[in-house]
DNA sequence: TATTCCTTTCAGAGATTATTGAAAGAAACA
DNA sequence: TGTTTCTTTCAATAATCTCTGAAAGGAATA
């Protein structure tokens, strides 16, 4: 139901800036899919990332052409993840949102969340699975004996790997952008 | 259509080893979901990871209770990813599969693939998006001028971050498990 | 060559996830 | 207090992704 009277907002052609942003948003959304994050959530995140000023729910609805419910749900998820923040503009009842634009902070947030949700459960499971076969270890004459050994070893390796990886990423995050060059240099030396 | 005659294989109760493996497989599958990998594919991968001997399509079908088509498709995907290999046993027409069990190799493979599929496209898009607004830069009197500046800066930061991150991960992968301790030590010093 | 055994493919069915829109809820305002 | 404005929730619907099973395709064997 578009108002066509002369005084109404006539949708102007998208500027190159708008086109560019739209393209980035679209791609960021696609990538979200690969990362187990729903496309719309990632698009909203991108929209906020490229916005120089706070954005309200209606802006999100209009720009991405999605329903109020959808916008509301995904904005909440982004807040829960800690990737965006709610803010209130004086003299305006609406809620606005802004993205934390420091990419390293962003990364830290994502790493912390994903680690908690994805790495920790698998580590717990590995420990539990090892314990299960530890109990049967005593009966050494078991036909499974060798199998058990190999199995335990593989679980161990995976466990160690996940631990190490976690440590490295944690440190990386703490170091932030400044140390990256130094670190890269050090690592390169190590490779040689 | 289970044969119930005395000579048929009567399904015995699962041993603790089998139970333990089943649990690991289940959890690995769940995690796959978070990583944009379908559950079954991740489960097959886990099944092969904890198997001491090669496994054929029928084994996969039986253990995970899935159809031939499903097994075939997901096994192929895993081969495409480079996470498992096809092998042929002498005197047997069937194809068997084995998992590359070195966790660092596994990690390297995954990193390489995900980088190609997920990081590179977004980097390309960022470059393209920057180029789009570079063109309009000359008309400095544009109302968008400031907006363009901020936008370009954010894209730049993201670009730099993705580059740096890629470099670090590459190096990590090359270093492998041995250097992890040293590296961790060095990083810890840097933090202080 | 025909037969057997195994693998792949893919249309349709099924399951899961995402989205809508309207109703209920909440908070500021008058 | 009632009214207005904005937000959240959720059942129904739509879109997407996954799985099945049967048919077609291939390769080794007789």
Coordinates of C-alpha atoms (C1' of nucleotides) in Angstrom, one line a residue:
Chain A
X1 CA 0.0 0.0 0.0
X2 CA 2.4 2.7 -1.2
X3 CA 1.3 6.3 -1.1
X4 CA 1.9 7.9 -4.5
X5 CA 1.0 11.4 -3.6
X6 CA 3.7 14.0 -4.4
X7 CA 4.4 14.7 -0.7
X8 CA 5.0 11.0 0.2
X9 CA 8.5 9.6 0.4
X10 CA 9.2 8.4 -3.1
X11 CA 11.7 5.6 -2.8
X12 CA 14.7 6.9 -4.6
X13 CA 17.2 4.7 -6.4
X14 CA 19.7 3.1 -4.2
X15 CA 23.0 5.1 -4.0
X16 CA 26.3 3.2 -4.6
X17 CA 26.8 3.4 -0.8
X18 CA 23.5 1.7 -0.2
X19 CA 24.2 -0.9 -2.9
X20 CA 27.6 -1.6 -1.4
X21 CA 26.2 -2.0 2.1
X22 CA 23.4 -4.2 0.8
X23 CA 25.9 -6.5 -0.9
X24 CA 28.0 -6.8 2.3
X25 CA 24.9 -7.5 4.3
X26 CA 23.8 -10.2 1.9
X27 CA 27.1 -12.0 2.0
X28 CA 27.5 -11.8 5.7
X29 CA 24.1 -13.4 6.0
X30 CA 25.1 -16.2 3.7
X31 CA 28.2 -16.8 5.8
X32 CA 26.1 -17.0 8.9
X33 CA 24.5 -20.1 7.4
X34 CA 27.8 -21.8 7.2
X35 CA 28.4 -21.0 10.9
X36 CA 25.2 -22.4 12.2
X37 CA 23.8 -18.9 12.7
X38 CA 20.6 -18.1 10.9
X39 CA 20.8 -15.9 7.9
X40 CA 18.5 -13.2 9.1
X41 CA 20.4 -12.9 12.4
X42 CA 23.6 -12.5 10.5
X43 CA 22.1 -9.9 8.2
X44 CA 20.8 -7.8 11.1
X45 CA 24.3 -8.0 12.6
X46 CA 25.8 -6.8 9.3
X47 CA 23.3 -4.1 8.9
X48 CA 24.2 -2.7 12.3
X49 CA 27.9 -3.2 11.6
X50 CA 27.7 -0.9 8.6
X51 CA 25.4 1.7 10.2
X52 CA 26.9 4.9 11.5
X53 CA 23.9 5.6 13.7
X54 CA 21.6 3.5 15.9
X55 CA 18.8 1.6 14.3
X56 CA 15.4 0.7 15.6
X57 CA 13.3 -2.3 15.0
X58 CA 11.3 -0.6 12.2
X59 CA 14.4 0.3 10.4
X60 CA 15.5 -3.3 10.5
X61 CA 12.1 -4.5 9.3
X62 CA 12.2 -2.0 6.4
X63 CA 15.8 -2.5 5.3
X64 CA 15.7 -6.3 5.4
X65 CA 12.0 -6.6 4.6
X66 CA 11.1 -8.9 7.5
X67 CA 8.3 -9.1 10.0
X68 CA 8.3 -7.5 13.3
X69 CA 8.3 -10.8 15.1
X70 CA 11.3 -12.0 13.2
X71 CA 13.2 -8.7 13.8
X72 CA 12.4 -8.8 17.5
X73 CA 13.5 -12.4 18.0
X74 CA 16.8 -12.0 16.1
X75 CA 17.6 -8.7 17.7
X76 CA 17.1 -10.3 21.1
X77 CA 19.4 -13.2 20.1
X78 CA 22.1 -10.8 19.0
X79 CA 21.8 -9.0 22.3
X80 CA 22.0 -12.4 24.1
X81 CA 25.2 -13.2 22.2
X82 CA 26.6 -9.8 23.3
X83 CA 27.1 -8.7 19.7
X84 CA 24.8 -5.7 19.8
X85 CA 23.5 -3.4 22.5
X86 CA 20.1 -1.8 23.2
X87 CA 20.2 1.9 23.6
X88 CA 17.6 4.6 24.3
X89 CA 17.5 7.9 22.6
X90 CA 16.4 10.8 24.7
X91 CA 12.9 12.0 23.7
X92 CA 12.2 8.8 21.8
X93 CA 10.3 5.9 23.3
X94 CA 11.6 3.4 20.8
X95 CA 14.5 1.1 21.5
X96 CA 17.6 1.5 19.2
X97 CA 20.4 -0.9 18.6
X98 CA 24.1 -0.5 17.9
X99 CA 26.7 -3.0 17.0
X100 CA 30.0 -3.2 18.9
X101 CA 32.2 -2.4 16.0
X102 CA 35.6 -3.3 17.3
X103 CA 36.3 -6.5 15.3
X104 CA 38.5 -7.9 18.0
X105 CA 35.9 -7.5 20.6
X106 CA 33.4 -9.1 18.3
X107 CA 35.7 -12.0 17.7
X108 CA 36.3 -12.4 21.5
X109 CA 32.6 -12.5 22.1
X110 CA 32.0 -15.1 19.4
X111 CA 34.9 -17.2 20.5
X112 CA 33.8 -17.2 24.1
X113 CA 30.2 -18.1 23.3
X114 CA 31.1 -20.8 20.8
X115 CA 33.6 -22.3 23.1
X116 CA 31.1 -22.6 25.9
X117 CA 28.4 -24.0 23.6
X118 CA 30.4 -26.2 21.4
X119 CA 33.8 -27.1 22.7
X120 CA 33.1 -27.6 26.3
X121 CA 30.2 -30.1 25.8
X122 CA 32.4 -32.3 23.6
X123 CA 35.3 -32.1 26.0
X124 CA 32.9 -33.2 28.8
X125 CA 31.6 -36.0 26.6
X126 CA 35.1 -37.2 25.8
X127 CA 36.0 -37.3 29.5
X128 CA 32.8 -39.2 30.2
X129 CA 33.4 -41.7 27.4
X130 CA 37.0 -42.3 28.6
X131 CA 35.7 -43.0 32.1
X132 CA 33.2 -45.5 30.7
X133 CA 35.9 -47.7 29.2
X134 CA 38.3 -47.2 32.1
X135 CA 35.9 -49.2 34.3
X136 CA 36.2 -52.2 32.0
X137 CA 39.9 -52.0 31.8
X138 CA 40.6 -54.5 34.7
X139 CA 39.4 -57.5 32.8
X140 CA 42.4 -57.5 30.6
X141 CA 41.7 -60.7 28.8
X142 CA 38.8 -59.1 27.0
X143 CA 38.7 -59.5 23.3
X144 CA 38.2 -55.7 23.1
X145 CA 41.4 -55.0 25.0
X146 CA 43.4 -53.7 22.0
X147 CA 40.4 -51.9 20.6
X148 CA 40.0 -50.2 23.9
X149 CA 43.6 -49.0 23.9
X150 CA 43.3 -47.4 20.5
X151 CA 40.0 -45.9 21.3
X152 CA 41.3 -44.3 24.5
X153 CA 44.3 -43.0 22.7
X154 CA 42.2 -41.3 20.0
X155 CA 39.9 -39.7 22.6
X156 CA 43.0 -38.5 24.4
X157 CA 44.5 -37.0 21.3
X158 CA 41.3 -35.2 20.5
X159 CA 41.0 -34.0 24.1
X160 CA 44.5 -32.6 24.1
X161 CA 44.0 -31.0 20.8
X162 CA 40.8 -29.2 21.9
X163 CA 42.5 -28.0 25.1
X164 CA 45.6 -26.7 23.2
X165 CA 43.5 -25.0 20.6
X166 CA 41.3 -23.4 23.2
X167 CA 44.4 -22.0 25.0
X168 CA 45.9 -20.6 21.9
X169 CA 42.7 -18.9 20.8
X170 CA 42.2 -17.5 24.3
X171 CA 45.6 -16.0 24.2
X172 CA 45.2 -14.6 20.7
X173 CA 42.0 -12.9 21.8
X174 CA 43.7 -11.4 24.9
X175 CA 46.6 -10.2 22.8
X176 CA 44.4 -8.4 20.3
X177 CA 45.4 -6.7 17.1
X178 CA 48.6 -5.0 18.4
X179 CA 50.5 -8.2 19.0
X180 CA 49.5 -9.9 15.9
X181 CA 52.6 -8.8 13.9
X182 CA 55.0 -9.8 16.6
X183 CA 53.3 -13.1 17.1
X184 CA 53.3 -13.8 13.4
X185 CA 57.0 -13.1 13.3
X186 CA 57.6 -15.4 16.2
X187 CA 55.6 -18.2 14.7
X188 CA 57.3 -17.8 11.4
X189 CA 60.7 -18.3 13.2
X190 CA 59.3 -21.4 14.9
X191 CA 58.4 -22.9 11.6
X192 CA 61.9 -22.6 10.2
Chain B
X1 CA 13.0 -59.1 8.5
X2 CA 15.1 -60.5 11.3
X3 CA 16.0 -64.2 11.3
X4 CA 15.1 -65.6 14.7
X5 CA 16.4 -69.2 14.2
X6 CA 19.0 -70.3 16.8
X7 CA 21.9 -70.0 14.3
X8 CA 21.2 -66.4 13.4
X9 CA 23.2 -63.6 14.9
X10 CA 21.3 -62.7 18.1
X11 CA 21.9 -59.0 18.8
X12 CA 23.9 -59.1 22.0
X13 CA 23.6 -56.3 24.6
X14 CA 26.0 -53.4 23.8
X15 CA 29.3 -53.6 25.6
X16 CA 30.5 -50.6 27.6
X17 CA 33.0 -50.0 24.8
X18 CA 30.1 -49.9 22.3
X19 CA 28.1 -47.7 24.6
X20 CA 31.0 -45.3 25.0
X21 CA 31.6 -45.1 21.3
X22 CA 27.9 -44.6 20.7
X23 CA 27.8 -41.7 23.1
X24 CA 30.8 -40.0 21.5
X25 CA 29.3 -40.5 18.0
X26 CA 26.1 -38.9 19.1
X27 CA 27.7 -35.9 20.6
X28 CA 30.0 -35.4 17.7
X29 CA 26.9 -35.4 15.5
X30 CA 25.2 -32.8 17.6
X31 CA 28.3 -30.6 17.4
X32 CA 28.3 -30.9 13.6
X33 CA 25.0 -29.1 13.6
X34 CA 26.5 -26.1 15.3
X35 CA 29.2 -26.0 12.7
X36 CA 26.9 -26.0 9.7
X37 CA 27.6 -29.7 9.0
X38 CA 24.8 -32.1 8.9
X39 CA 24.4 -34.4 11.9
X40 CA 24.6 -37.6 10.0
X41 CA 27.8 -36.6 8.2
X42 CA 29.4 -35.7 11.5
X43 CA 28.2 -39.0 13.0
X44 CA 29.7 -41.0 10.2
X45 CA 32.9 -39.1 10.7
X46 CA 32.9 -40.0 14.4
X47 CA 32.1 -43.6 13.7
X48 CA 35.1 -43.9 11.5
X49 CA 37.2 -41.9 13.9
X50 CA 36.6 -44.5 16.7
X51 CA 36.9 -47.5 14.5
X52 CA 40.1 -49.5 14.5
X53 CA 39.3 -51.1 11.2
X54 CA 37.9 -50.0 7.9
X55 CA 34.2 -49.8 7.6
X56 CA 31.9 -50.3 4.6
X57 CA 28.7 -48.7 3.6
X58 CA 26.6 -51.5 5.1
X59 CA 28.4 -51.1 8.4
X60 CA 27.6 -47.5 8.4
X61 CA 24.0 -48.1 7.5
X62 CA 23.6 -50.7 10.3
X63 CA 25.4 -48.8 13.0
X64 CA 23.7 -45.5 12.5
X65 CA 20.5 -47.0 11.2
X66 CA 20.3 -44.9 8.1
X67 CA 19.5 -45.6 4.4
X68 CA 21.9 -46.6 1.7
X69 CA 21.4 -43.3 -0.1
X70 CA 22.0 -41.2 3.0
X71 CA 25.2 -43.2 3.8
X72 CA 26.4 -43.0 0.3
X73 CA 25.9 -39.2 0.0
X74 CA 27.5 -38.4 3.3
X75 CA 30.4 -40.7 2.8
X76 CA 31.1 -38.9 -0.5
X77 CA 30.9 -35.5 1.2
X78 CA 33.4 -36.7 3.8
X79 CA 35.7 -37.9 1.1
X80 CA 35.3 -34.5 -0.7
X81 CA 36.2 -32.7 2.4
X82 CA 39.3 -34.9 2.7
X83 CA 38.4 -36.2 6.1
X84 CA 38.1 -39.8 5.2
X85 CA 39.5 -42.1 2.5
X86 CA 38.2 -44.9 0.3
X87 CA 40.2 -48.1 0.5
X88 CA 39.8 -51.4 -1.2
X89 CA 40.3 -54.7 0.6
X90 CA 41.9 -57.5 -1.4
X91 CA 39.4 -60.2 -2.3
X92 CA 36.4 -57.9 -1.4
X93 CA 34.5 -56.0 -4.0
X94 CA 33.1 -53.5 -1.5
X95 CA 34.5 -50.1 -0.8
X96 CA 35.7 -49.5 2.7
X97 CA 36.4 -46.2 4.4
X98 CA 38.9 -45.1 7.0
X99 CA 39.3 -41.8 8.9
X100 CA 42.5 -39.9 9.0
X101 CA 42.9 -40.1 12.7
X102 CA 45.7 -37.6 13.2
X103 CA 43.8 -34.8 14.9
X104 CA 46.2 -32.1 13.6
X105 CA 45.8 -33.3 10.0
X106 CA 42.1 -33.3 10.6
X107 CA 42.2 -29.8 11.8
X108 CA 44.4 -28.6 9.0
X109 CA 42.0 -30.1 6.5
X110 CA 39.0 -28.5 8.1
X111 CA 40.7 -25.1 8.4
X112 CA 41.7 -25.2 4.8
X113 CA 38.3 -26.1 3.5
X114 CA 36.4 -23.7 5.7
X115 CA 38.7 -20.9 4.8
X116 CA 38.2 -21.5 1.2
X117 CA 34.5 -21.8 1.5
X118 CA 33.8 -19.2 4.1
X119 CA 36.5 -16.7 4.6
X120 CA 37.7 -16.1 1.1
X121 CA 34.2 -15.2 -0.3
X122 CA 33.7 -12.7 2.4
X123 CA 37.1 -11.2 1.9
X124 CA 36.3 -10.9 -1.8
X125 CA 33.0 -9.3 -1.1
X126 CA 34.6 -6.8 1.2
X127 CA 37.1 -5.8 -1.5
X128 CA 34.4 -5.5 -4.0
X129 CA 32.2 -3.4 -1.6
X130 CA 35.1 -1.1 -0.9
X131 CA 35.8 -0.6 -4.6
X132 CA 32.1 0.3 -5.1
X133 CA 32.4 3.2 -2.7
X134 CA 35.8 4.2 -3.9
X135 CA 34.3 5.2 -7.2
X136 CA 32.0 7.7 -5.6
X137 CA 34.7 9.2 -3.4
X138 CA 35.5 12.1 -5.8
X139 CA 32.3 14.0 -5.3
X140 CA 33.4 15.0 -1.8
X141 CA 30.5 17.3 -1.2
X142 CA 28.2 14.3 -1.0
X143 CA 26.0 14.1 2.1
X144 CA 27.2 10.6 2.5
X145 CA 30.8 11.7 2.7
X146 CA 31.3 11.0 6.4
X147 CA 29.2 7.9 6.3
X148 CA 31.4 6.6 3.5
X149 CA 34.5 7.2 5.5
X150 CA 33.3 5.3 8.5
X151 CA 31.9 2.5 6.3
X152 CA 35.2 2.1 4.5
X153 CA 37.1 2.1 7.8
X154 CA 35.0 -0.7 9.2
X155 CA 35.3 -2.8 6.1
X156 CA 39.1 -2.2 6.3
X157 CA 39.2 -3.4 9.9
X158 CA 37.2 -6.5 9.2
X159 CA 39.5 -7.2 6.2
X160 CA 42.6 -6.8 8.3
X161 CA 41.2 -9.0 11.0
X162 CA 40.3 -11.8 8.6
X163 CA 43.8 -11.6 7.0
X164 CA 45.5 -11.7 10.4
X165 CA 43.4 -14.5 11.7
X166 CA 44.0 -16.5 8.6
X167 CA 47.8 -16.0 8.9
X168 CA 47.8 -17.1 12.5
X169 CA 45.7 -20.2 12.0
X170 CA 47.9 -21.2 9.0
X171 CA 51.0 -20.9 11.1
X172 CA 49.4 -22.8 13.9
X173 CA 48.5 -25.6 11.6
X174 CA 52.0 -25.7 10.1
X175 CA 53.6 -25.8 13.6
X176 CA 51.5 -28.6 14.7
X177 CA 51.2 -30.2 18.2
X178 CA 54.9 -30.1 19.0
X179 CA 55.3 -26.3 19.1
X180 CA 52.1 -25.6 20.9
X181 CA 53.6 -25.6 24.3
X182 CA 56.5 -23.3 23.3
X183 CA 54.1 -21.0 21.6
X184 CA 51.7 -21.0 24.4
X185 CA 54.6 -19.9 26.7
X186 CA 55.6 -17.2 24.4
X187 CA 52.1 -15.9 24.1
X188 CA 51.6 -15.9 27.8
X189 CA 54.8 -13.7 28.2
X190 CA 53.4 -11.3 25.6
X191 CA 50.2 -10.9 27.6
X192 CA 52.1 -9.8 30.7
Chain C
dT1 C1' 28.2 -61.6 -23.4
dA2 C1' 25.2 -62.1 -19.3
dT3 C1' 25.2 -62.1 -14.4
dT4 C1' 26.1 -60.5 -10.0
dC5 C1' 27.4 -57.3 -6.7
dC6 C1' 28.0 -52.8 -5.3
dT7 C1' 27.5 -47.7 -5.8
dT8 C1' 25.2 -43.6 -7.0
dT9 C1' 21.4 -40.7 -8.0
dC10 C1' 17.2 -38.3 -7.3
dA11 C1' 12.1 -37.5 -6.8
dG12 C1' 9.1 -37.6 -3.2
dA13 C1' 8.3 -37.8 1.8
dG14 C1' 9.5 -36.4 6.2
dA15 C1' 11.6 -33.5 9.7
dT16 C1' 13.4 -29.4 11.1
dT17 C1' 13.9 -24.4 11.1
dA18 C1' 12.5 -19.8 10.1
dT19 C1' 9.0 -16.5 9.5
dT20 C1' 4.7 -14.2 9.8
dG21 C1' 1.0 -11.6 11.9
dA22 C1' -2.0 -11.0 15.4
dA23 C1' -2.8 -10.9 20.2
dA24 C1' -1.0 -10.1 24.7
dG25 C1' 2.2 -7.6 27.5
dA26 C1' 4.8 -3.6 29.2
dA27 C1' 6.1 0.8 29.8
dA28 C1' 5.7 5.8 29.2
dC29 C1' 2.5 9.4 28.9
dA30 C1' -1.6 12.5 29.7
Chain D
dT1 C1' -6.6 5.9 35.7
dG2 C1' -7.0 5.3 30.6
dT3 C1' -4.5 5.9 26.4
dT4 C1' -0.9 5.5 23.4
dT5 C1' 3.3 3.5 21.7
dC6 C1' 6.3 0.1 21.4
dT7 C1' 7.9 -4.9 22.4
dT8 C1' 7.4 -9.7 22.9
dT9 C1' 5.3 -14.0 22.3
dC10 C1' 3.6 -17.9 19.9
dA11 C1' 0.5 -20.8 17.0
dA12 C1' 0.1 -21.4 12.3
dT13 C1' 2.4 -21.4 7.9
dA14 C1' 6.2 -21.4 4.8
dA15 C1' 10.7 -22.4 3.5
dT16 C1' 14.6 -25.3 3.9
dC17 C1' 17.1 -29.1 4.7
dT18 C1' 17.5 -34.2 5.3
dC19 C1' 16.4 -38.9 4.4
dT20 C1' 14.5 -42.8 2.0
dG21 C1' 14.0 -46.3 -1.3
dA22 C1' 13.8 -47.8 -5.7
dA23 C1' 15.8 -47.4 -10.2
dA24 C1' 19.8 -46.7 -13.0
dG25 C1' 24.7 -47.0 -13.5
dG26 C1' 29.3 -49.4 -13.2
dA27 C1' 32.5 -52.6 -12.5
dA28 C1' 34.2 -57.2 -11.7
dT29 C1' 33.2 -62.0 -12.5
dA30 C1' 31.6 -66.3 -14.9

